């Protein structure tokens, strides 16, 4: 994938490291696993295809802080992640990490440069932020197709009108991709197209 200025209809430049390629921890997962209390746990990242464990860290939990202990190239590293809470409308509270670099309230922190911090401090972006016009159309179409059965068939209990709306949107996205491709070909090869 090239930089943002060289692709037709590009979004932001694709120079930043992608969040999908970084190790991250999510305070919501820690809360669901009941790890925001006194104790020690092991957190593992595994390959989604082979289920092979790629790396792991030790998590020391407390009510107001999480300590992440790990080693990088034989050097032990410890990161303190303060946990702050916000009140919910119907009672209880929601936990957040306070980024150790900027203090921003975030749900996920990413590992880069031997530390965990928010994606803004780590200069990490999501892959969808660097999509060009074709990529955005493909991503939107994939979401719509996930609502249908294979070969764009109507799932059981889906209204016919709902399937018709989804099919209209899918056809619009395909037309948008065709138009973007024709515009790109027209700028690159001006004498090739008959119009």
mmCIF file of N, CA and C in Angstrom, residues 89-151:
data_model
loop_
_atom_site.group_PDB
_atom_site.id
_atom_site.type_symbol
_atom_site.label_atom_id
_atom_site.label_comp_id
_atom_site.label_asym_id
_atom_site.label_seq_id
_atom_site.Cartn_x
_atom_site.Cartn_y
_atom_site.Cartn_z
ATOM 1 N N UNK A 89 -25.143 5.993 33.790
ATOM 2 C CA UNK A 89 -26.435 6.642 34.030
ATOM 3 C C UNK A 89 -27.335 5.848 34.966
ATOM 4 N N UNK A 90 -27.290 4.523 34.875
ATOM 5 C CA UNK A 90 -28.182 3.698 35.682
ATOM 6 C C UNK A 90 -27.438 2.971 36.798
ATOM 7 N N UNK A 91 -26.385 3.580 37.305
ATOM 8 C CA UNK A 91 -25.629 3.015 38.407
ATOM 9 C C UNK A 91 -24.377 2.292 37.945
ATOM 10 N N UNK A 92 -23.487 2.042 38.866
ATOM 11 C CA UNK A 92 -22.238 1.382 38.543
ATOM 12 C C UNK A 92 -21.234 2.358 37.942
ATOM 13 N N UNK A 93 -20.139 1.820 37.444
ATOM 14 C CA UNK A 93 -19.098 2.663 36.850
ATOM 15 C C UNK A 93 -18.436 1.915 35.702
ATOM 16 N N UNK A 94 -17.801 2.687 34.837
ATOM 17 C CA UNK A 94 -17.116 2.128 33.673
ATOM 18 C C UNK A 94 -15.619 2.412 33.823
ATOM 19 N N UNK A 95 -14.771 1.373 33.707
ATOM 20 C CA UNK A 95 -13.331 1.595 33.850
ATOM 21 C C UNK A 95 -12.693 2.092 32.555
ATOM 22 N N UNK A 96 -11.637 2.889 32.688
ATOM 23 C CA UNK A 96 -10.827 3.389 31.578
ATOM 24 C C UNK A 96 -9.374 3.374 32.001
ATOM 25 N N UNK A 97 -8.483 3.257 31.030
ATOM 26 C CA UNK A 97 -7.071 3.487 31.293
ATOM 27 C C UNK A 97 -6.811 4.977 31.156
ATOM 28 N N UNK A 98 -5.931 5.507 31.999
ATOM 29 C CA UNK A 98 -5.416 6.864 31.813
ATOM 30 C C UNK A 98 -4.051 6.692 31.153
ATOM 31 N N UNK A 99 -3.903 7.220 29.941
ATOM 32 C CA UNK A 99 -2.644 7.058 29.217
ATOM 33 C C UNK A 99 -1.500 7.601 30.066
ATOM 34 N N UNK A 100 -0.429 6.813 30.271
ATOM 35 C CA UNK A 100 0.677 7.286 31.107
ATOM 36 C C UNK A 100 1.449 8.451 30.485
ATOM 37 N N UNK A 101 1.304 8.659 29.173
ATOM 38 C CA UNK A 101 2.039 9.752 28.516
ATOM 39 C C UNK A 101 1.261 11.060 28.523
ATOM 40 N N UNK A 102 -0.018 11.017 28.100
ATOM 41 C CA UNK A 102 -0.785 12.257 27.957
ATOM 42 C C UNK A 102 -1.942 12.371 28.938
ATOM 43 N N UNK A 103 -2.284 11.298 29.643
ATOM 44 C CA UNK A 103 -3.379 11.340 30.601
ATOM 45 C C UNK A 103 -4.753 11.184 29.979
ATOM 46 N N UNK A 104 -4.827 10.958 28.669
ATOM 47 C CA UNK A 104 -6.101 10.805 27.970
ATOM 48 C C UNK A 104 -6.814 9.546 28.451
ATOM 49 N N UNK A 105 -8.140 9.615 28.564
ATOM 50 C CA UNK A 105 -8.950 8.477 28.985
ATOM 51 C C UNK A 105 -9.206 7.585 27.773
ATOM 52 N N UNK A 106 -8.718 6.344 27.811
ATOM 53 C CA UNK A 106 -8.831 5.430 26.671
ATOM 54 C C UNK A 106 -9.218 4.040 27.157
ATOM 55 N N UNK A 107 -9.791 3.262 26.242
ATOM 56 C CA UNK A 107 -10.149 1.878 26.557
ATOM 57 C C UNK A 107 -9.017 0.922 26.197
ATOM 58 N N UNK A 108 -8.245 1.251 25.138
ATOM 59 C CA UNK A 108 -7.160 0.377 24.694
ATOM 60 C C UNK A 108 -5.842 1.128 24.704
ATOM 61 N N UNK A 109 -4.789 0.402 25.058
ATOM 62 C CA UNK A 109 -3.429 0.930 24.947
ATOM 63 C C UNK A 109 -2.623 -0.041 24.096
ATOM 64 N N UNK A 110 -1.655 0.498 23.357
ATOM 65 C CA UNK A 110 -0.890 -0.270 22.388
ATOM 66 C C UNK A 110 0.580 -0.305 22.788
ATOM 67 N N UNK A 111 1.248 -1.424 22.480
ATOM 68 C CA UNK A 111 2.656 -1.612 22.818
ATOM 69 C C UNK A 111 3.534 -1.199 21.649
ATOM 70 N N UNK A 112 4.329 -0.161 21.868
ATOM 71 C CA UNK A 112 5.371 0.278 20.931
ATOM 72 C C UNK A 112 6.438 0.978 21.755
ATOM 73 N N UNK A 113 7.651 0.925 21.281
ATOM 74 C CA UNK A 113 8.766 1.618 21.946
ATOM 75 C C UNK A 113 8.898 1.196 23.414
ATOM 76 N N UNK A 114 8.695 -0.103 23.689
ATOM 77 C CA UNK A 114 8.870 -0.685 25.025
ATOM 78 C C UNK A 114 7.916 -0.134 26.073
ATOM 79 N N UNK A 115 6.760 0.367 25.645
ATOM 80 C CA UNK A 115 5.785 0.883 26.609
ATOM 81 C C UNK A 115 4.382 0.763 26.031
ATOM 82 N N UNK A 116 3.412 0.743 26.919
ATOM 83 C CA UNK A 116 2.014 0.794 26.523
ATOM 84 C C UNK A 116 1.542 2.228 26.660
ATOM 85 N N UNK A 117 0.857 2.728 25.646
ATOM 86 C CA UNK A 117 0.278 4.070 25.674
ATOM 87 C C UNK A 117 -0.873 4.116 24.680
ATOM 88 N N UNK A 118 -1.600 5.218 24.672
ATOM 89 C CA UNK A 118 -2.743 5.350 23.761
ATOM 90 C C UNK A 118 -2.250 5.430 22.316
ATOM 91 N N UNK A 119 -3.145 5.236 21.380
ATOM 92 C CA UNK A 119 -2.740 5.193 19.983
ATOM 93 C C UNK A 119 -2.284 6.551 19.470
ATOM 94 N N UNK A 120 -2.734 7.632 20.080
ATOM 95 C CA UNK A 120 -2.290 8.958 19.654
ATOM 96 C C UNK A 120 -0.829 9.188 20.043
ATOM 97 N N UNK A 121 -0.463 8.797 21.248
ATOM 98 C CA UNK A 121 0.931 8.947 21.695
ATOM 99 C C UNK A 121 1.862 7.985 20.951
ATOM 100 N N UNK A 122 1.356 6.820 20.600
ATOM 101 C CA UNK A 122 2.166 5.823 19.907
ATOM 102 C C UNK A 122 2.169 6.027 18.392
ATOM 103 N N UNK A 123 1.412 6.996 17.888
ATOM 104 C CA UNK A 123 1.291 7.263 16.450
ATOM 105 C C UNK A 123 0.831 6.007 15.703
ATOM 106 N N UNK A 124 -0.276 5.453 16.176
ATOM 107 C CA UNK A 124 -0.875 4.257 15.604
ATOM 108 C C UNK A 124 -2.226 4.654 15.024
ATOM 109 N N UNK A 125 -2.537 4.163 13.836
ATOM 110 C CA UNK A 125 -3.850 4.425 13.243
ATOM 111 C C UNK A 125 -4.481 3.101 12.831
ATOM 112 N N UNK A 126 -5.773 3.142 12.591
ATOM 113 C CA UNK A 126 -6.481 1.947 12.130
ATOM 114 C C UNK A 126 -6.333 1.828 10.615
ATOM 115 N N UNK A 127 -6.367 0.616 10.111
ATOM 116 C CA UNK A 127 -6.192 0.390 8.674
ATOM 117 C C UNK A 127 -7.279 1.085 7.869
ATOM 118 N N UNK A 128 -8.479 1.180 8.420
ATOM 119 C CA UNK A 128 -9.575 1.801 7.680
ATOM 120 C C UNK A 128 -9.353 3.295 7.464
ATOM 121 N N UNK A 129 -8.503 3.925 8.281
ATOM 122 C CA UNK A 129 -8.246 5.354 8.126
ATOM 123 C C UNK A 129 -7.371 5.646 6.913
ATOM 124 N N UNK A 130 -6.708 4.651 6.378
ATOM 125 C CA UNK A 130 -5.834 4.849 5.223
ATOM 126 C C UNK A 130 -6.436 4.290 3.942
ATOM 127 N N UNK A 131 -7.695 3.882 3.985
ATOM 128 C CA UNK A 131 -8.331 3.333 2.789
ATOM 129 C C UNK A 131 -8.511 4.402 1.723
ATOM 130 N N UNK A 132 -8.347 4.005 0.466
ATOM 131 C CA UNK A 132 -8.673 4.891 -0.637
ATOM 132 C C UNK A 132 -10.150 4.675 -0.990
ATOM 133 N N UNK A 133 -10.620 5.303 -2.057
ATOM 134 C CA UNK A 133 -12.041 5.222 -2.429
ATOM 135 C C UNK A 133 -12.470 3.785 -2.679
ATOM 136 N N UNK A 134 -11.625 3.004 -3.346
ATOM 137 C CA UNK A 134 -11.960 1.602 -3.620
ATOM 138 C C UNK A 134 -12.016 0.798 -2.319
ATOM 139 N N UNK A 135 -11.056 1.017 -1.440
ATOM 140 C CA UNK A 135 -11.034 0.286 -0.178
ATOM 141 C C UNK A 135 -12.246 0.590 0.686
ATOM 142 N N UNK A 136 -12.652 1.867 0.716
ATOM 143 C CA UNK A 136 -13.842 2.230 1.488
ATOM 144 C C UNK A 136 -15.089 1.559 0.919
ATOM 145 N N UNK A 137 -15.194 1.505 -0.405
ATOM 146 C CA UNK A 137 -16.355 0.858 -1.024
ATOM 147 C C UNK A 137 -16.348 -0.646 -0.745
ATOM 148 N N UNK A 138 -15.181 -1.280 -0.836
ATOM 149 C CA UNK A 138 -15.102 -2.713 -0.538
ATOM 150 C C UNK A 138 -15.461 -2.998 0.910
ATOM 151 N N UNK A 139 -14.975 -2.160 1.831
ATOM 152 C CA UNK A 139 -15.256 -2.374 3.259
ATOM 153 C C UNK A 139 -16.754 -2.243 3.531
ATOM 154 N N UNK A 140 -17.396 -1.234 2.947
ATOM 155 C CA UNK A 140 -18.837 -1.052 3.139
ATOM 156 C C UNK A 140 -19.615 -2.218 2.545
ATOM 157 N N UNK A 141 -19.199 -2.709 1.376
ATOM 158 C CA UNK A 141 -19.892 -3.825 0.749
ATOM 159 C C UNK A 141 -19.725 -5.100 1.567
ATOM 160 N N UNK A 142 -18.560 -5.316 2.133
ATOM 161 C CA UNK A 142 -18.342 -6.502 2.957
ATOM 162 C C UNK A 142 -19.265 -6.511 4.163
ATOM 163 N N UNK A 143 -19.476 -5.339 4.777
ATOM 164 C CA UNK A 143 -20.393 -5.258 5.919
ATOM 165 C C UNK A 143 -21.820 -5.585 5.503
ATOM 166 N N UNK A 144 -22.218 -5.092 4.337
ATOM 167 C CA UNK A 144 -23.579 -5.378 3.870
ATOM 168 C C UNK A 144 -23.733 -6.851 3.509
ATOM 169 N N UNK A 145 -22.726 -7.424 2.859
ATOM 170 C CA UNK A 145 -22.806 -8.832 2.469
ATOM 171 C C UNK A 145 -22.824 -9.766 3.667
ATOM 172 N N UNK A 146 -22.258 -9.337 4.788
ATOM 173 C CA UNK A 146 -22.259 -10.171 5.994
ATOM 174 C C UNK A 146 -23.673 -10.353 6.541
ATOM 175 N N UNK A 147 -24.582 -9.456 6.192
ATOM 176 C CA UNK A 147 -25.969 -9.576 6.650
ATOM 177 C C UNK A 147 -26.767 -10.574 5.815
ATOM 178 N N UNK A 148 -26.224 -10.951 4.668
ATOM 179 C CA UNK A 148 -26.908 -11.882 3.774
ATOM 180 C C UNK A 148 -26.275 -13.268 3.850
ATOM 181 N N UNK A 149 -26.993 -14.254 3.372
ATOM 182 C CA UNK A 149 -26.452 -15.609 3.263
ATOM 183 C C UNK A 149 -25.512 -15.679 2.063
ATOM 184 N N UNK A 150 -24.772 -16.792 1.892
ATOM 185 C CA UNK A 150 -23.883 -16.915 0.737
ATOM 186 C C UNK A 150 -24.635 -16.693 -0.580
ATOM 187 N N UNK A 151 -23.915 -16.155 -1.545
ATOM 188 C CA UNK A 151 -24.447 -15.847 -2.871
ATOM 189 C C UNK A 151 -25.588 -14.823 -2.804
#
